[in-house]
Each structure stands twice: as C-alpha cells, then as structure tokens.
Coordinates of C-alpha atoms in Angstrom, one line a residue:
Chain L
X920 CA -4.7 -37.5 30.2
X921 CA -7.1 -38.4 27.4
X922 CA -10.1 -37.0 29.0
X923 CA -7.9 -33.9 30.2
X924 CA -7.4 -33.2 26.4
X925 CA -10.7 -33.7 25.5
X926 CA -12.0 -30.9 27.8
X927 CA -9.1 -28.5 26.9
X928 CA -10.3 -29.3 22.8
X929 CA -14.0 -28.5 23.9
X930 CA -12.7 -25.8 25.8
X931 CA -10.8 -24.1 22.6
X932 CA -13.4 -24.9 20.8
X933 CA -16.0 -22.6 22.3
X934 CA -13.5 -20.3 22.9
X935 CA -13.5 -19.2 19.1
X936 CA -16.9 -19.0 17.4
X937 CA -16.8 -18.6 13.8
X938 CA -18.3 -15.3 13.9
X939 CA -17.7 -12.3 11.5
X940 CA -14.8 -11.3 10.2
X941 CA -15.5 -15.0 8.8
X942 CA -11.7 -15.8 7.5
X943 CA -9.8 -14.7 10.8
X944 CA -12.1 -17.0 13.0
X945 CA -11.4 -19.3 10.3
X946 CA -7.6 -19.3 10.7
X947 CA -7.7 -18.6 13.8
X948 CA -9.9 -21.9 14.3
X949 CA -7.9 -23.6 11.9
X950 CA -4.3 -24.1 13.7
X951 CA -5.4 -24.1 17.2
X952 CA -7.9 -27.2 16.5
X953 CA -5.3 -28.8 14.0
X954 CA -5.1 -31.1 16.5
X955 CA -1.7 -30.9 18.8
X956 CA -0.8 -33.0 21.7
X957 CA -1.9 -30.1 24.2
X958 CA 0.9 -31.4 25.9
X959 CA 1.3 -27.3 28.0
X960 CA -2.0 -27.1 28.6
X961 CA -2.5 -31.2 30.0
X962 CA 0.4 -29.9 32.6
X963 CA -1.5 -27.1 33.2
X964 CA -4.7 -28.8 34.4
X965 CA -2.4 -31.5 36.2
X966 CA 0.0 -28.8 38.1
X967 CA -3.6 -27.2 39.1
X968 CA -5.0 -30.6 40.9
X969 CA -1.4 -31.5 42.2
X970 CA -1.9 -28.8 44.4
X971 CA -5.4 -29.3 45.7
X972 CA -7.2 -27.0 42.6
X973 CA -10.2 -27.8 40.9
X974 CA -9.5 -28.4 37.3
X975 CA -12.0 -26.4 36.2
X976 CA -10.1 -23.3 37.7
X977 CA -7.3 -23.5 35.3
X978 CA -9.1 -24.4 32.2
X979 CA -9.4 -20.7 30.8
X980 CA -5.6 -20.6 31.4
X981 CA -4.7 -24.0 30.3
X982 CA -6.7 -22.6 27.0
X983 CA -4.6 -19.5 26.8
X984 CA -1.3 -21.1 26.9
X985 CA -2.6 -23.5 23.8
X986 CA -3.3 -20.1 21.7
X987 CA -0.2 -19.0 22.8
X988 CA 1.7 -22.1 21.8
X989 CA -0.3 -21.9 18.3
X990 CA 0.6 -18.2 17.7
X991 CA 4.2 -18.8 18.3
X992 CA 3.9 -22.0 15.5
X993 CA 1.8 -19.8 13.3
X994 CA 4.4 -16.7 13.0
X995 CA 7.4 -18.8 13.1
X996 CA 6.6 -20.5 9.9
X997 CA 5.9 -17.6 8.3
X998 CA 8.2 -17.5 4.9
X999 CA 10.3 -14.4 6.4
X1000 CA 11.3 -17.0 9.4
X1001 CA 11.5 -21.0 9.0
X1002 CA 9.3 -20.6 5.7
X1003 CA 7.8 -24.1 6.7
X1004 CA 4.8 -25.5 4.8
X1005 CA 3.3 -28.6 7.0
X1006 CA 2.6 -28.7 10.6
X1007 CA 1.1 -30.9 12.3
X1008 CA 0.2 -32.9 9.2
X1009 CA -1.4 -29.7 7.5
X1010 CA -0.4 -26.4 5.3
X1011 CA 0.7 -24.4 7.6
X1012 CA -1.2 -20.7 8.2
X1013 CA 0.2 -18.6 5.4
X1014 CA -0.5 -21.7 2.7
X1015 CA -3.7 -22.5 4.2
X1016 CA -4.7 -18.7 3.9
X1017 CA -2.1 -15.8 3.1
X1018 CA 0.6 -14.4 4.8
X1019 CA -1.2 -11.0 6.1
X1020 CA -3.9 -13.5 7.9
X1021 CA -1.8 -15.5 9.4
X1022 CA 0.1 -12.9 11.1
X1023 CA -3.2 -11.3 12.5
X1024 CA -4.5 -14.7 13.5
X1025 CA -1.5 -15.0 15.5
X1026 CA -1.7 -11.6 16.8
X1027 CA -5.5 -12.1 17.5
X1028 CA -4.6 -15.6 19.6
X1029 CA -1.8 -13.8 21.4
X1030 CA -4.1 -11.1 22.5
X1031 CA -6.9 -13.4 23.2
X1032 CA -4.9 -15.4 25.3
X1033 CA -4.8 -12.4 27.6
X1034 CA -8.2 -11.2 27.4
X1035 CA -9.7 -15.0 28.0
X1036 CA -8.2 -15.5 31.5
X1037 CA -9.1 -12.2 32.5
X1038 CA -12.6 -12.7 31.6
X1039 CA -13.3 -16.1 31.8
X1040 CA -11.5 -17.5 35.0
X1041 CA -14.2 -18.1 37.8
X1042 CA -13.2 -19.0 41.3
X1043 CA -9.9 -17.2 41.7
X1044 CA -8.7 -14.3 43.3
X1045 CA -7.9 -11.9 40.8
X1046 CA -4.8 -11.2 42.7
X1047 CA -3.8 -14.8 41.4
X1048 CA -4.9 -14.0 37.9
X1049 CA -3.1 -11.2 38.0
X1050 CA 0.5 -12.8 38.6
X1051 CA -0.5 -15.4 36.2
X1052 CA -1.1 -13.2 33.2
X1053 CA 2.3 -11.6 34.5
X1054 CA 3.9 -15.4 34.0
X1055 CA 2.4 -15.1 30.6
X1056 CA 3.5 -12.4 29.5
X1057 CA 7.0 -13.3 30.7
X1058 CA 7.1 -16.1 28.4
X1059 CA 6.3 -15.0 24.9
X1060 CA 8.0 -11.6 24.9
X1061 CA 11.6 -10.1 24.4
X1062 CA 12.8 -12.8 27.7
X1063 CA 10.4 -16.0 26.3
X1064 CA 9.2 -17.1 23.1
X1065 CA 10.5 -14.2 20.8
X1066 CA 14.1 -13.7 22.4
X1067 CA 14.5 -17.7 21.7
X1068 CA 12.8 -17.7 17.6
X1069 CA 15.5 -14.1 17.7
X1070 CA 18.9 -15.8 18.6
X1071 CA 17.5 -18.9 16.3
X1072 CA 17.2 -17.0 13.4
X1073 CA 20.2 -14.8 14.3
X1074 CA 22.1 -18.3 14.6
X1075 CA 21.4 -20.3 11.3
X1076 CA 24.3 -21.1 9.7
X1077 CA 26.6 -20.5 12.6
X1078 CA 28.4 -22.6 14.6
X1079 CA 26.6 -22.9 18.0
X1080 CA 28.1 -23.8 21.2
X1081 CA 25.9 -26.1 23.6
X1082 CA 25.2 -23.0 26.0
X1083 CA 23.9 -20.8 23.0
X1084 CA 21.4 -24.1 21.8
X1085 CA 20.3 -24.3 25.1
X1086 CA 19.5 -20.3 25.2
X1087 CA 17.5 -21.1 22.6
X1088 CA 15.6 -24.1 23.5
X1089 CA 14.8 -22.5 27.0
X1090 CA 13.2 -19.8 25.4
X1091 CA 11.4 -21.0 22.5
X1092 CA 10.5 -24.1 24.3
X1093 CA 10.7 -24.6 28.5
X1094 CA 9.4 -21.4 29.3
X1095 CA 6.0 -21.6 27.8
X1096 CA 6.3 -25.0 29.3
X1097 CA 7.5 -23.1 32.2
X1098 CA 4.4 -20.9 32.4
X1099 CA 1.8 -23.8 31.6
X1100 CA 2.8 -25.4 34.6
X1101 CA 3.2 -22.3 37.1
X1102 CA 0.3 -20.9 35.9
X1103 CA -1.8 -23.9 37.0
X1104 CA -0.5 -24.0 40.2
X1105 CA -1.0 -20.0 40.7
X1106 CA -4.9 -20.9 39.3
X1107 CA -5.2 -23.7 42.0
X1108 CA -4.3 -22.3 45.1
X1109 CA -0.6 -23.2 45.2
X1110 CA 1.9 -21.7 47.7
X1111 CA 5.1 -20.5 47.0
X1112 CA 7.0 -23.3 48.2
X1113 CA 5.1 -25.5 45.4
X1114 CA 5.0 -22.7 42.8
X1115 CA 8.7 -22.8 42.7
X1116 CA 9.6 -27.0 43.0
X1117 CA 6.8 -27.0 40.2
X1118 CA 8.6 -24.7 38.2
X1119 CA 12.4 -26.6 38.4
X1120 CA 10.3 -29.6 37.3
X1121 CA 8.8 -27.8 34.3
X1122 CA 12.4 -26.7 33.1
X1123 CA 14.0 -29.7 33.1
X1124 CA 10.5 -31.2 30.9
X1125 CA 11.0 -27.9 28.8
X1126 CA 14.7 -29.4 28.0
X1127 CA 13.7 -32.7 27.7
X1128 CA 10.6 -31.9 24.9
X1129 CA 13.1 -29.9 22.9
X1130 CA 16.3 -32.7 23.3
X1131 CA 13.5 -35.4 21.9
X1132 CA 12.5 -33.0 19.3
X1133 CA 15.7 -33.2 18.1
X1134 CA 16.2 -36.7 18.3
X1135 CA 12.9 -37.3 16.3
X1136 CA 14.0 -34.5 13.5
X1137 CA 16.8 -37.4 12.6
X1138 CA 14.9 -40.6 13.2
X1139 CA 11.8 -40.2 11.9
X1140 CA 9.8 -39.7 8.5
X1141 CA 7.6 -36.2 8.0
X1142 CA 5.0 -38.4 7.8
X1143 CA 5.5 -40.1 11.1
X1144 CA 5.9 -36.4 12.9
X1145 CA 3.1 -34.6 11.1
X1146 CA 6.3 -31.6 10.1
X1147 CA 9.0 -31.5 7.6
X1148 CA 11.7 -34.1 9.3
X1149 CA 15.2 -33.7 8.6
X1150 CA 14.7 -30.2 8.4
X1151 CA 17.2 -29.1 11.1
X1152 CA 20.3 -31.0 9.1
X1153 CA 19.1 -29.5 6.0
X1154 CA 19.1 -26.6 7.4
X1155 CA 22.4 -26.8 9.1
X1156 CA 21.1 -26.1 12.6
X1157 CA 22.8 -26.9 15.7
X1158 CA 21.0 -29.7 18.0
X1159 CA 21.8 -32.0 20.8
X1160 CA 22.5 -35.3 18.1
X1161 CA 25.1 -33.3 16.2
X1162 CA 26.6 -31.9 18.9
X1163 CA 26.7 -34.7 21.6
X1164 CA 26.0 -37.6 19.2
X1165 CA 22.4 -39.6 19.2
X1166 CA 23.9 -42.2 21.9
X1167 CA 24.9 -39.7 24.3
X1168 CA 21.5 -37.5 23.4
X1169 CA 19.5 -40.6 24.6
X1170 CA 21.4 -40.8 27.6
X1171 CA 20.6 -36.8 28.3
X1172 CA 17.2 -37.7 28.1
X1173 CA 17.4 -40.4 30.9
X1174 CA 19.2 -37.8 33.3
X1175 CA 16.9 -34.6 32.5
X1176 CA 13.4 -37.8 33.1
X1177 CA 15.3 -38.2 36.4
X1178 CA 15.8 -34.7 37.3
X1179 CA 12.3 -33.4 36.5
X1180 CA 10.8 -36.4 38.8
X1181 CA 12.8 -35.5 41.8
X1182 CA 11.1 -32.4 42.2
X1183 CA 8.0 -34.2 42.2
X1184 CA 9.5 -36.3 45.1
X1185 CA 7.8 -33.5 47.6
X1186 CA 4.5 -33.8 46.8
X1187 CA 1.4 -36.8 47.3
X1188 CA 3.0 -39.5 44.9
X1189 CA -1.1 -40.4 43.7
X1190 CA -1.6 -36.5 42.9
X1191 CA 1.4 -36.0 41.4
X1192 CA 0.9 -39.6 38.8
X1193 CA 0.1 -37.3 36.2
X1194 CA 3.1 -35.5 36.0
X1195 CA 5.2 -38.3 36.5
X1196 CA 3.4 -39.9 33.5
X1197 CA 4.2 -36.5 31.8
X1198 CA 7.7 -36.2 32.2
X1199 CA 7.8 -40.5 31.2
X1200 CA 5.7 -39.2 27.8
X1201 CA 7.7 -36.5 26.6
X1202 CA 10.7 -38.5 26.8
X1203 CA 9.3 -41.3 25.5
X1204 CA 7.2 -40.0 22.8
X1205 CA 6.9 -41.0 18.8
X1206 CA 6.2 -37.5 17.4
Chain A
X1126 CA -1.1 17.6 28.0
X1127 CA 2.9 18.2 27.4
X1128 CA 3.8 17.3 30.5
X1129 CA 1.9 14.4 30.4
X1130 CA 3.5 13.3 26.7
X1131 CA 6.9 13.6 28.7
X1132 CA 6.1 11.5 31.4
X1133 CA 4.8 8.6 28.8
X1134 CA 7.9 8.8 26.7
X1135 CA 10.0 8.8 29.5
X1136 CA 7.8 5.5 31.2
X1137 CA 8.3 4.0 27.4
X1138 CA 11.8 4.3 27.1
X1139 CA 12.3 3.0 30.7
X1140 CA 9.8 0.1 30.0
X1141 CA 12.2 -1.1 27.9
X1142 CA 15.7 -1.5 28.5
X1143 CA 18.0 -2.3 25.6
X1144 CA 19.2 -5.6 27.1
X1145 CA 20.2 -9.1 25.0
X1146 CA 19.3 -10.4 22.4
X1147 CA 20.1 -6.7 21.4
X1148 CA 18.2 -7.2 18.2
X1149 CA 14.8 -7.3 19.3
X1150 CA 14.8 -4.6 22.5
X1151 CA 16.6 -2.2 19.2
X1152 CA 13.7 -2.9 17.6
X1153 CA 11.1 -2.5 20.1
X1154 CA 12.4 0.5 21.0
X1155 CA 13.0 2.1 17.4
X1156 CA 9.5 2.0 16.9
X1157 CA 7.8 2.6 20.2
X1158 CA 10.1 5.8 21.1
X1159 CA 9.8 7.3 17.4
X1160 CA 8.2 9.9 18.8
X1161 CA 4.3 9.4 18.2
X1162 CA 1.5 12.1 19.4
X1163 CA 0.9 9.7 22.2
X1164 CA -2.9 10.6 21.8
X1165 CA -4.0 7.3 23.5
X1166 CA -2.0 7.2 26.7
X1167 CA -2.3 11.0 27.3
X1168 CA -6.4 10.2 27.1
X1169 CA -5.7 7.7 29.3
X1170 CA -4.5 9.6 32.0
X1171 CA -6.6 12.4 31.2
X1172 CA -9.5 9.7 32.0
X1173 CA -7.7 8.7 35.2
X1174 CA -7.5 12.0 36.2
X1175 CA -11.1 12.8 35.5
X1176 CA -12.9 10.4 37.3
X1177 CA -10.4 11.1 40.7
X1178 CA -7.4 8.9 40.1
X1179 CA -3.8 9.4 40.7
X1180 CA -2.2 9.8 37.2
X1181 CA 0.0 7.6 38.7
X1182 CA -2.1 4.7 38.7
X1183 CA -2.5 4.7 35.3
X1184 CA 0.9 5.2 33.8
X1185 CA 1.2 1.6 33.1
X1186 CA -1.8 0.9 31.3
X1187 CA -1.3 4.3 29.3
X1188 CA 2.1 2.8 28.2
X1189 CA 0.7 -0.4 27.3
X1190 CA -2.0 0.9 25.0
X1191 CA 1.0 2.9 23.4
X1192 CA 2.8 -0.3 23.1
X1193 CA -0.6 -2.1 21.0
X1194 CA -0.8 0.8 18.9
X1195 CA 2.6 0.8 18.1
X1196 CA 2.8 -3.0 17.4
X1197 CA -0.7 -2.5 15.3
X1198 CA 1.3 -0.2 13.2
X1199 CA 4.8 -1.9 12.9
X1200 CA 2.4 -5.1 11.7
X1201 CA 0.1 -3.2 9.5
X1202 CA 3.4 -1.3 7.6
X1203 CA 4.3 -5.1 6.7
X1204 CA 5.0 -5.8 3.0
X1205 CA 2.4 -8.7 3.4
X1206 CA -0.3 -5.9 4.5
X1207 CA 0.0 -2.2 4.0
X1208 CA 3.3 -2.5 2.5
X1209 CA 4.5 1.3 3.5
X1210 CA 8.0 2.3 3.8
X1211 CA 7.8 5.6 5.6
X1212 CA 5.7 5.9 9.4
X1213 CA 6.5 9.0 11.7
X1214 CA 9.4 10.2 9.6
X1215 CA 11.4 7.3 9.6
X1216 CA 11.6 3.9 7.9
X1217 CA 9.1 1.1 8.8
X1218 CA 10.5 -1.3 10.6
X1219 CA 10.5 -3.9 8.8
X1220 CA 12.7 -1.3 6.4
X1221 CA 15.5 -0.5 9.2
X1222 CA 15.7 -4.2 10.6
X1223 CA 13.5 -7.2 8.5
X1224 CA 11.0 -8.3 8.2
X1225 CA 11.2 -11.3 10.8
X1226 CA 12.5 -8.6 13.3
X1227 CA 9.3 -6.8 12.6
X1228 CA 7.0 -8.8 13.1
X1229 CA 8.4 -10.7 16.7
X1230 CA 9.5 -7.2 17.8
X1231 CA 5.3 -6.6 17.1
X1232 CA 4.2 -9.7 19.0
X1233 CA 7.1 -8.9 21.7
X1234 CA 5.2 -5.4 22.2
X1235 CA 1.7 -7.1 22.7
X1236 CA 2.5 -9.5 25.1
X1237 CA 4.6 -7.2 27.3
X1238 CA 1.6 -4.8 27.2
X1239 CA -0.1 -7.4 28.7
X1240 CA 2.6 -7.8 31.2
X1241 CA 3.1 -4.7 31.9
X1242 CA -0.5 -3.8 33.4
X1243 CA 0.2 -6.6 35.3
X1244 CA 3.1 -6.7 37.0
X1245 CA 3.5 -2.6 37.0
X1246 CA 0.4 -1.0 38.2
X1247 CA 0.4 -0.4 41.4
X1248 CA -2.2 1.1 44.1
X1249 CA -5.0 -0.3 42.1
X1250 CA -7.4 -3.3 43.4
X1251 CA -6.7 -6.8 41.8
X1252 CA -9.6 -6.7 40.5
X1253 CA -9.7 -3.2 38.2
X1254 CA -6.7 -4.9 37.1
X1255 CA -8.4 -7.7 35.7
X1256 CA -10.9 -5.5 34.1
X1257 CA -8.9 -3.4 32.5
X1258 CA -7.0 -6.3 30.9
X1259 CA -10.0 -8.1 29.1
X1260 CA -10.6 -4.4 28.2
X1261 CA -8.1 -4.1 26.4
X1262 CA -8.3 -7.3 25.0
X1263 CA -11.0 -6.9 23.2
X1264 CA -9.5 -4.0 21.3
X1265 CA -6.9 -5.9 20.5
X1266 CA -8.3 -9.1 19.0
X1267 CA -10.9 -10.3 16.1
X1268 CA -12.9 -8.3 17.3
X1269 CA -10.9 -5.0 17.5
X1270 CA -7.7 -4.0 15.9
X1271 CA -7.6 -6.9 14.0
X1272 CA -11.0 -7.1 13.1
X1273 CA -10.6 -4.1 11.4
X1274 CA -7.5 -4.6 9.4
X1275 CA -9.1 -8.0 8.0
X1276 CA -12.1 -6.0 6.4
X1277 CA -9.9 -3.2 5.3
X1278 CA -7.5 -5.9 3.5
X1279 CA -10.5 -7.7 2.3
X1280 CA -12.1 -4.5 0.7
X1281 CA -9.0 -2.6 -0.9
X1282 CA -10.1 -2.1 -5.0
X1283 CA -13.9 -2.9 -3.6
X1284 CA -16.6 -0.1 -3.4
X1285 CA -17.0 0.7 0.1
X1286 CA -20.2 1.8 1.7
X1287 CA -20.2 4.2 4.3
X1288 CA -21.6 1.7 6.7
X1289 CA -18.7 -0.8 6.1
X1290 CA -16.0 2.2 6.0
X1291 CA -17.4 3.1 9.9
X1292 CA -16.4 -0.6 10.8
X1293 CA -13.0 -0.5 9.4
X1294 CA -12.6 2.8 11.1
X1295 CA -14.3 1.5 14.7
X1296 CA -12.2 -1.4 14.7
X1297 CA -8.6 0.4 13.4
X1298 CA -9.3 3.2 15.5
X1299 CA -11.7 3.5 17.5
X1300 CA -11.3 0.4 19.9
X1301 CA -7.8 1.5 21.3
X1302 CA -8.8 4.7 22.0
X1303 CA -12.4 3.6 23.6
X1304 CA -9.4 1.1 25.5
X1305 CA -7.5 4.0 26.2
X1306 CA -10.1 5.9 28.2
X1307 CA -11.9 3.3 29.6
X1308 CA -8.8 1.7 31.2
X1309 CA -7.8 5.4 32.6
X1310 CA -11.3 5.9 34.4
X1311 CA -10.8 1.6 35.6
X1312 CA -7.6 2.5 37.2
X1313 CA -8.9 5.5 38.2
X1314 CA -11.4 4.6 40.5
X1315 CA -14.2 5.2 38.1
X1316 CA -17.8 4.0 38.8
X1317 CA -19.8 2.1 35.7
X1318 CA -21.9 5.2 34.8
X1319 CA -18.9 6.9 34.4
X1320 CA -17.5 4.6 32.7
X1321 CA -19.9 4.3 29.9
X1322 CA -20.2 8.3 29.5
X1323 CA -16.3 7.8 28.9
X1324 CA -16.7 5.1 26.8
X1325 CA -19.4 7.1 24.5
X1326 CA -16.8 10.1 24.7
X1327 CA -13.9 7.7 23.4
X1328 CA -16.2 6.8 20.5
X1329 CA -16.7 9.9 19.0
X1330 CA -13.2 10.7 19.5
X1331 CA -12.3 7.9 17.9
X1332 CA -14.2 8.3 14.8
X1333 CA -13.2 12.0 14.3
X1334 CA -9.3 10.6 14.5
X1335 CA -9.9 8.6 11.6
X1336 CA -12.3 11.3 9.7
X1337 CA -9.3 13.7 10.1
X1338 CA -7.1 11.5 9.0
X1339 CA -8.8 11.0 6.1
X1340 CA -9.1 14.8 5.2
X1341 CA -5.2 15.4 6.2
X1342 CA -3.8 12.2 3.9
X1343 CA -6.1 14.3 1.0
X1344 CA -4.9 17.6 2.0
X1345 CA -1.2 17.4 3.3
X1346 CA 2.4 16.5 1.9
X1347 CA 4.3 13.5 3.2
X1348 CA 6.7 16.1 4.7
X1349 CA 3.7 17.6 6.4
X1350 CA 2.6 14.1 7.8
X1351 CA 5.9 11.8 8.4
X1352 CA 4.0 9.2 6.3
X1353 CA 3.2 8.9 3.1
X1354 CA 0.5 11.0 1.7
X1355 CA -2.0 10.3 -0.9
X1356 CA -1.8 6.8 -0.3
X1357 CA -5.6 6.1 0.3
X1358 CA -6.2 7.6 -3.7
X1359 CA -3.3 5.9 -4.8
X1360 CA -5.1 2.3 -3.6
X1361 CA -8.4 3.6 -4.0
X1362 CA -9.3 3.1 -0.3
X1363 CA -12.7 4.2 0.4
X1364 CA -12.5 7.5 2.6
X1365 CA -14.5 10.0 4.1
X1366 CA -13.8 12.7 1.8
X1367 CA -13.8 10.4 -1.3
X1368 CA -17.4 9.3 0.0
X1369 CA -19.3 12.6 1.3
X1370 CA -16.8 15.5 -0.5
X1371 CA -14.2 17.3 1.6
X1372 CA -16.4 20.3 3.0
X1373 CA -19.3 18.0 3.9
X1374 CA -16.5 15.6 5.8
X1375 CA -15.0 19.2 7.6
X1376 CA -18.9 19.7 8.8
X1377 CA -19.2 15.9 10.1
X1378 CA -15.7 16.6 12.0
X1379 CA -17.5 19.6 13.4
X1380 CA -20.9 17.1 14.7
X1381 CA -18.6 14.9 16.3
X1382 CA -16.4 17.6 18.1
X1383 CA -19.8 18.7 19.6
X1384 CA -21.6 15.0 20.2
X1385 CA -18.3 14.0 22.0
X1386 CA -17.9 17.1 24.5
X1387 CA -21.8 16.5 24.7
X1388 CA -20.6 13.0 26.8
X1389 CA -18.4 15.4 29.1
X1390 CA -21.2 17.5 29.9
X1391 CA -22.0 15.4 33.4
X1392 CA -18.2 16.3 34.4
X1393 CA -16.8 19.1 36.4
X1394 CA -15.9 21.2 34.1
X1395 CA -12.4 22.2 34.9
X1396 CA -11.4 18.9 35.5
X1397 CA -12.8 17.6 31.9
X1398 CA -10.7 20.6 30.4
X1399 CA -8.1 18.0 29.1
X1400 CA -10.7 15.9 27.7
X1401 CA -12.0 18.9 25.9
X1402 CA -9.2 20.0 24.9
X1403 CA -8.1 16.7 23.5
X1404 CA -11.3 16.7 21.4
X1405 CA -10.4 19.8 19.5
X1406 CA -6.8 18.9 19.0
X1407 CA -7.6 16.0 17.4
X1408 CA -10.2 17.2 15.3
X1409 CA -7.8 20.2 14.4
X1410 CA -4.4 18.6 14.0
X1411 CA -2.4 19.2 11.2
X1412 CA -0.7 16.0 11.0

C-alpha cells in the first residue's frame, strides 16, 4: 500500500508542472499534494491487479480520480458552502489563495481529470477508456459528487432521516469510491462478472469511509484529523452517532467490514489481500 | 445554420432531464437552455459536416462544448470573479439560485460534458472518441479557459499589451471554439491535414469573436446585448478598441474575416459554405 501511494504521489506530481499561469499550477499543485491518504486511488491500482492488470495501466486513472477527489474538497469549502478553513492540516484553497482561484483550480483538476486518461493511458483499448471516463463522469455530476454536497447543503439544519443521510453519503462519498474501484478494473482487463462484484464491494467501503468519518468528527481533536473536528455537531448536521448512537455506529461498521469482504470471497484470496487490507483500514483508521 | 441551432437546443434540453435533487438539474438547465447563439456547437457540426461526417455523429460533442462554455460563463459571472448580474437577458445564476448552486450546477455541466461524449456518441471509433476528449480537455484546463480567466483577473486596473490581451483572448475564446471545430472534423471522420486547416480556421474565428466583442460592448446598449454593456471601460479592461482605436479594430475584423476563409480555401466550396458563412456572421453580429 505504501509503495502504491508513493507512485500515485510521483504520478500527480508530474502530472502538474508549475508552468505559466504561475498561481493556478500553484493551487492547483497545492491541494492535490497536501498530502491525503489516496485512499480512491490505492483501490484503484489494487482493483486493476485483482483482476490480472498491470498497475501501470490504471495509474493515469487512479491519478484522475485523486484530482477529482481534491476538486470536490477544494469547491466544497468554499465560504458559499461549508466555509471551512483547514484541510488536511492546511488553509484550505480560498485562504491559501482567493476565492476566484480556488474555484478555477478546481475547475482546472476536474477537467484535467478527463483530459489525462484520455491522453495518457497506454495499453488499453480505448473502448475501455471510453466506459471509464463514462464511470467518471457519472460520479461527480448532477447523480455523484454534486447531487450529494446539493441535498447536504439543502439539508443543514433539518432534521434528516437515516435514508436521506445515506443519499448523501452515497453520493458525496461511495460513488467516487465507486468509480475508483470500477475504473481500475475496466483499465485492467476486467469482465463484467468482476466489474460488478467489484463494484457492491466498493459501496459498502464508500459507507463504511463516511460512517468512520463520522465517528472520528466526535472522537477526535482537529489536530488529530488534520480538519475542523466537531464541526458536524456544531453545525447541527445529521450523522450516523447522533442518529444510531456511537455504540451501535461501531457495530454498523463491523457489519458494512463484513459485507464489503464477501464480495471479495469470489476472487484469488493472495490478489485480492489488498482490498481486504482496504476495507480492514478504512474501518479501522485514526483520521 | 437554423436548423442546426434547433437540433442543439432541442439535444440540450433533452440532455438534461429535470430529475431530483430538483435544485441542481433547475439550475443546469436555466443556464444552458437560456437561449445562447450556440456559435460553438453549430461550428461543430458545420466541421462534421465538412470533412464527410454524419451531423449525427457529432451532436454529442457539439452539446458538450455548449455545456463548457456555459459552465465557463455561469463561473466567470461569480461575485468572486466577474461579478455580473445580467448574462443573455436574464439574471446570472448565481442571482436566480446562489451562489453555491452556481458554482456545483458549473462543475455539474463540466463533468457531464465529459460524460456525455462518452457514453452518447455513437457510430464513431473508440478511438476518435478518446481524441476528441483530451481535445477538449485542453480547452478546458490551465491551459485553456482557465488559463485565460487567471491572467485576465490578474491584469484588471493593469496596462495591458496587446501581446498579453491576445492570450487572454486565445485562452477565453479561442480554445473552445478551436475545440469546437476540431472535435466536429474528429467525429467526423476527418484526416490530420484536415484537421489542422480546421484548427487554423478555428483560430481566426476565434480571435475575431472576441475583437467583435470588444467593438459591440463599446458600441451597443445592454438592451442591445442581453448583458451589460460598457463594462470593459467601466473596469478599465484592456480592449481592442481601447488599444488600436475603433476604425483600426473594424479593419483588423476585416484581416481576419479574410485570413480565416483563406484556411477554407482547400475545401469544396459548397460544402465549406456554412463555415463561410459562419465567419461573416460572427464578424458582423450585432450582439
């Protein structure tokens, strides 16, 4: 896993030279190497192997999925939306730089996301590429990431039923999850048969990283998570501890670990050690 | 070139049904079916057309270009950026919904652009596919649209030469059209030498949009234009008229009526007739 997010950081890396204009390469630079867990693009690499792929395949998309992940942190901290100042230990875009840059640097990632597996994925049909970029594009817009940051902001305040937190937390959160995981496959050669047990297990892990984000917004320091903790109960926003309880929460966890590794159960149990380890990480994780 | 504007806005509206969240799909669709020239996806097919393609083919991509221009413009209206309140006649959008609605109804139009070429097009190789997304890609990113709203933000109160104006304009403008024709002739069928005459062609065309727009925002009430007029003295934006006088700026639009039709020359004629034709209603629009 180390060395998988090693390659994905040289990857981004070279992905954006700091050309001219200077500042947008800047902050465009600046939040996706802040340093994140690269948690959707680690599955992606591992989803790629797991079904016989060469890693290298899927790094341009594993890459993709990271600027998408960061464009999607970028714009929703934005003062107009969670108005959040620290993430991942740092001012956040719009404090680092202005408002007006960050927006474009996220509009700049989410288009380069796009234009950098259609120009830099080698060794793959471009049939393939061409149903993942349609997996991409399925998860950010008006049915991914943007219909779930919609009914959040739509929601504060409110009262939310389980059903409507978990609208939300399947958009903003399992289907990029979702698409990390499919895309890799698509990139390595998966069949359908795969494609599809791969993408069950990446919804229950897309729960399961949202549940645990919730647990650690009420049991940990800011400085622990790298983010404003306690935000959500300042805020007065629904999650899983306030509305099951933390003991129950922790239980939900254990079921949604169990569920995600029985769709594993079809494939080579050595291969598929990464994901396992995955799925035992995100539940198990400290920030 | 009518009947080709009532095919795009009737793909548009059906690109986007006005499903949940509500919200968002509202807003998409408030801006994207507003009732623009669609210059860019009617060059698109004209392109198509031109090089031997089914219009057909390139319905899609024409509608996704639409869809970047229109998010460039629902992000560049932003309080943050441009800060207008008037765009085609109506309020911006971050005036008839908010600002957050703005700007993830923006990114919501830019991924499914994306999507759209991909999962739409049909009776095209995989691989023209591919093409045409990096293509337009790069006119999207930091080193297109967004490019050039960086330096124009950067320079507003600044001296501009004419040299630095030209990018701004190139990078606003320019790209998305260049996008525009290019992915017509891809889908199309287009060889590389056609291709590039196309691309020379786009260039032209897209530096005389901006010159005229220039002249019209000097010349023209906001009535007359459906946005506000004056705006470019008001902020003392460097413009074309401001930098070479209004009659020398109506002799440049002349040159680059002429150097454009120039790249049409290699053509049969009658089928280039659109091309032409688009050349001298964009250089002699009146709004």
């Amino acid at each position: 896993m180390k060395s998988k997010a090693k390659k994905v950081n040289k990857a981004l890396d070279d992905a954006i030279p700091l050309q001219n204009p200077i500042k947008i390469h800047e902050a465009m630079r600046y939040s996706l190497l802040a340093g994140g867990k690269r948690v959707r693009p680690i599955l992606c690499l591992a989803a790629c192997e797991l079904v016989g792929g060469d890693e290298a395949v899927a790094i341009p998309v594993a890459c993709a999925i990271e600027m998408i992940h960061t464009m999607s942190l970028i714009h929703d901290d934005l003062p107009c939306m969670d108005n959040d100042d620290l993430r991942r230990g740092k001012p956040t875009s719009h404090k680092a730089f202005d408002e007006a840059t960050a927006i474009l640097a996220g509009d700049s990632l989410l288009s380069l996301s796009f234009e950098h597996v259609a120009a830099e994925t080698e060794n793959v049909s471009a049939s393939r590429i061409v149903r993942a970029i349609a997996e991409m594009g399925s998860a950010v817009g008006s049915e991914g990431l943007v219909a779930g940051q919609v009914v959040d902001l739509c929601s504060e305040g409110k009262e939310l039923s389980l059903d409507e937190l978990e609208y939300i937390h399947v958009h903003k959160t399992s289907k990029l999850l979702e698409a990390a995981v499919v895309c890799g496959a698509i990139m390595g050669g998966g069949d359908d048969i795969e494609i599809e047990r791969l993408r069950k297990y990446a919804r229950f892990i897309g729960l399961l990283f949202q549940v645990v984000d919730d647990i650690l917004d009420v049991t940990k320091s800011s400085e622990e998570l790298g983010k404003t903790a306690g935000k959500d109960l300042v805020s007065d926003k629904a999650t899983y501890p306030k509305l099951m309880g933390l003991e129950k929460t922790k239980e939900f966890v254990g079921e949604l670990v169990g569920k995600a590794m029985e769709e594993l159960s079809c494939f080579d149990a050595l291969r598929a050690a990464p994901l396992y380890h995955l799925a035992d990480y995100i539940a198990y994780r400290q920030n």
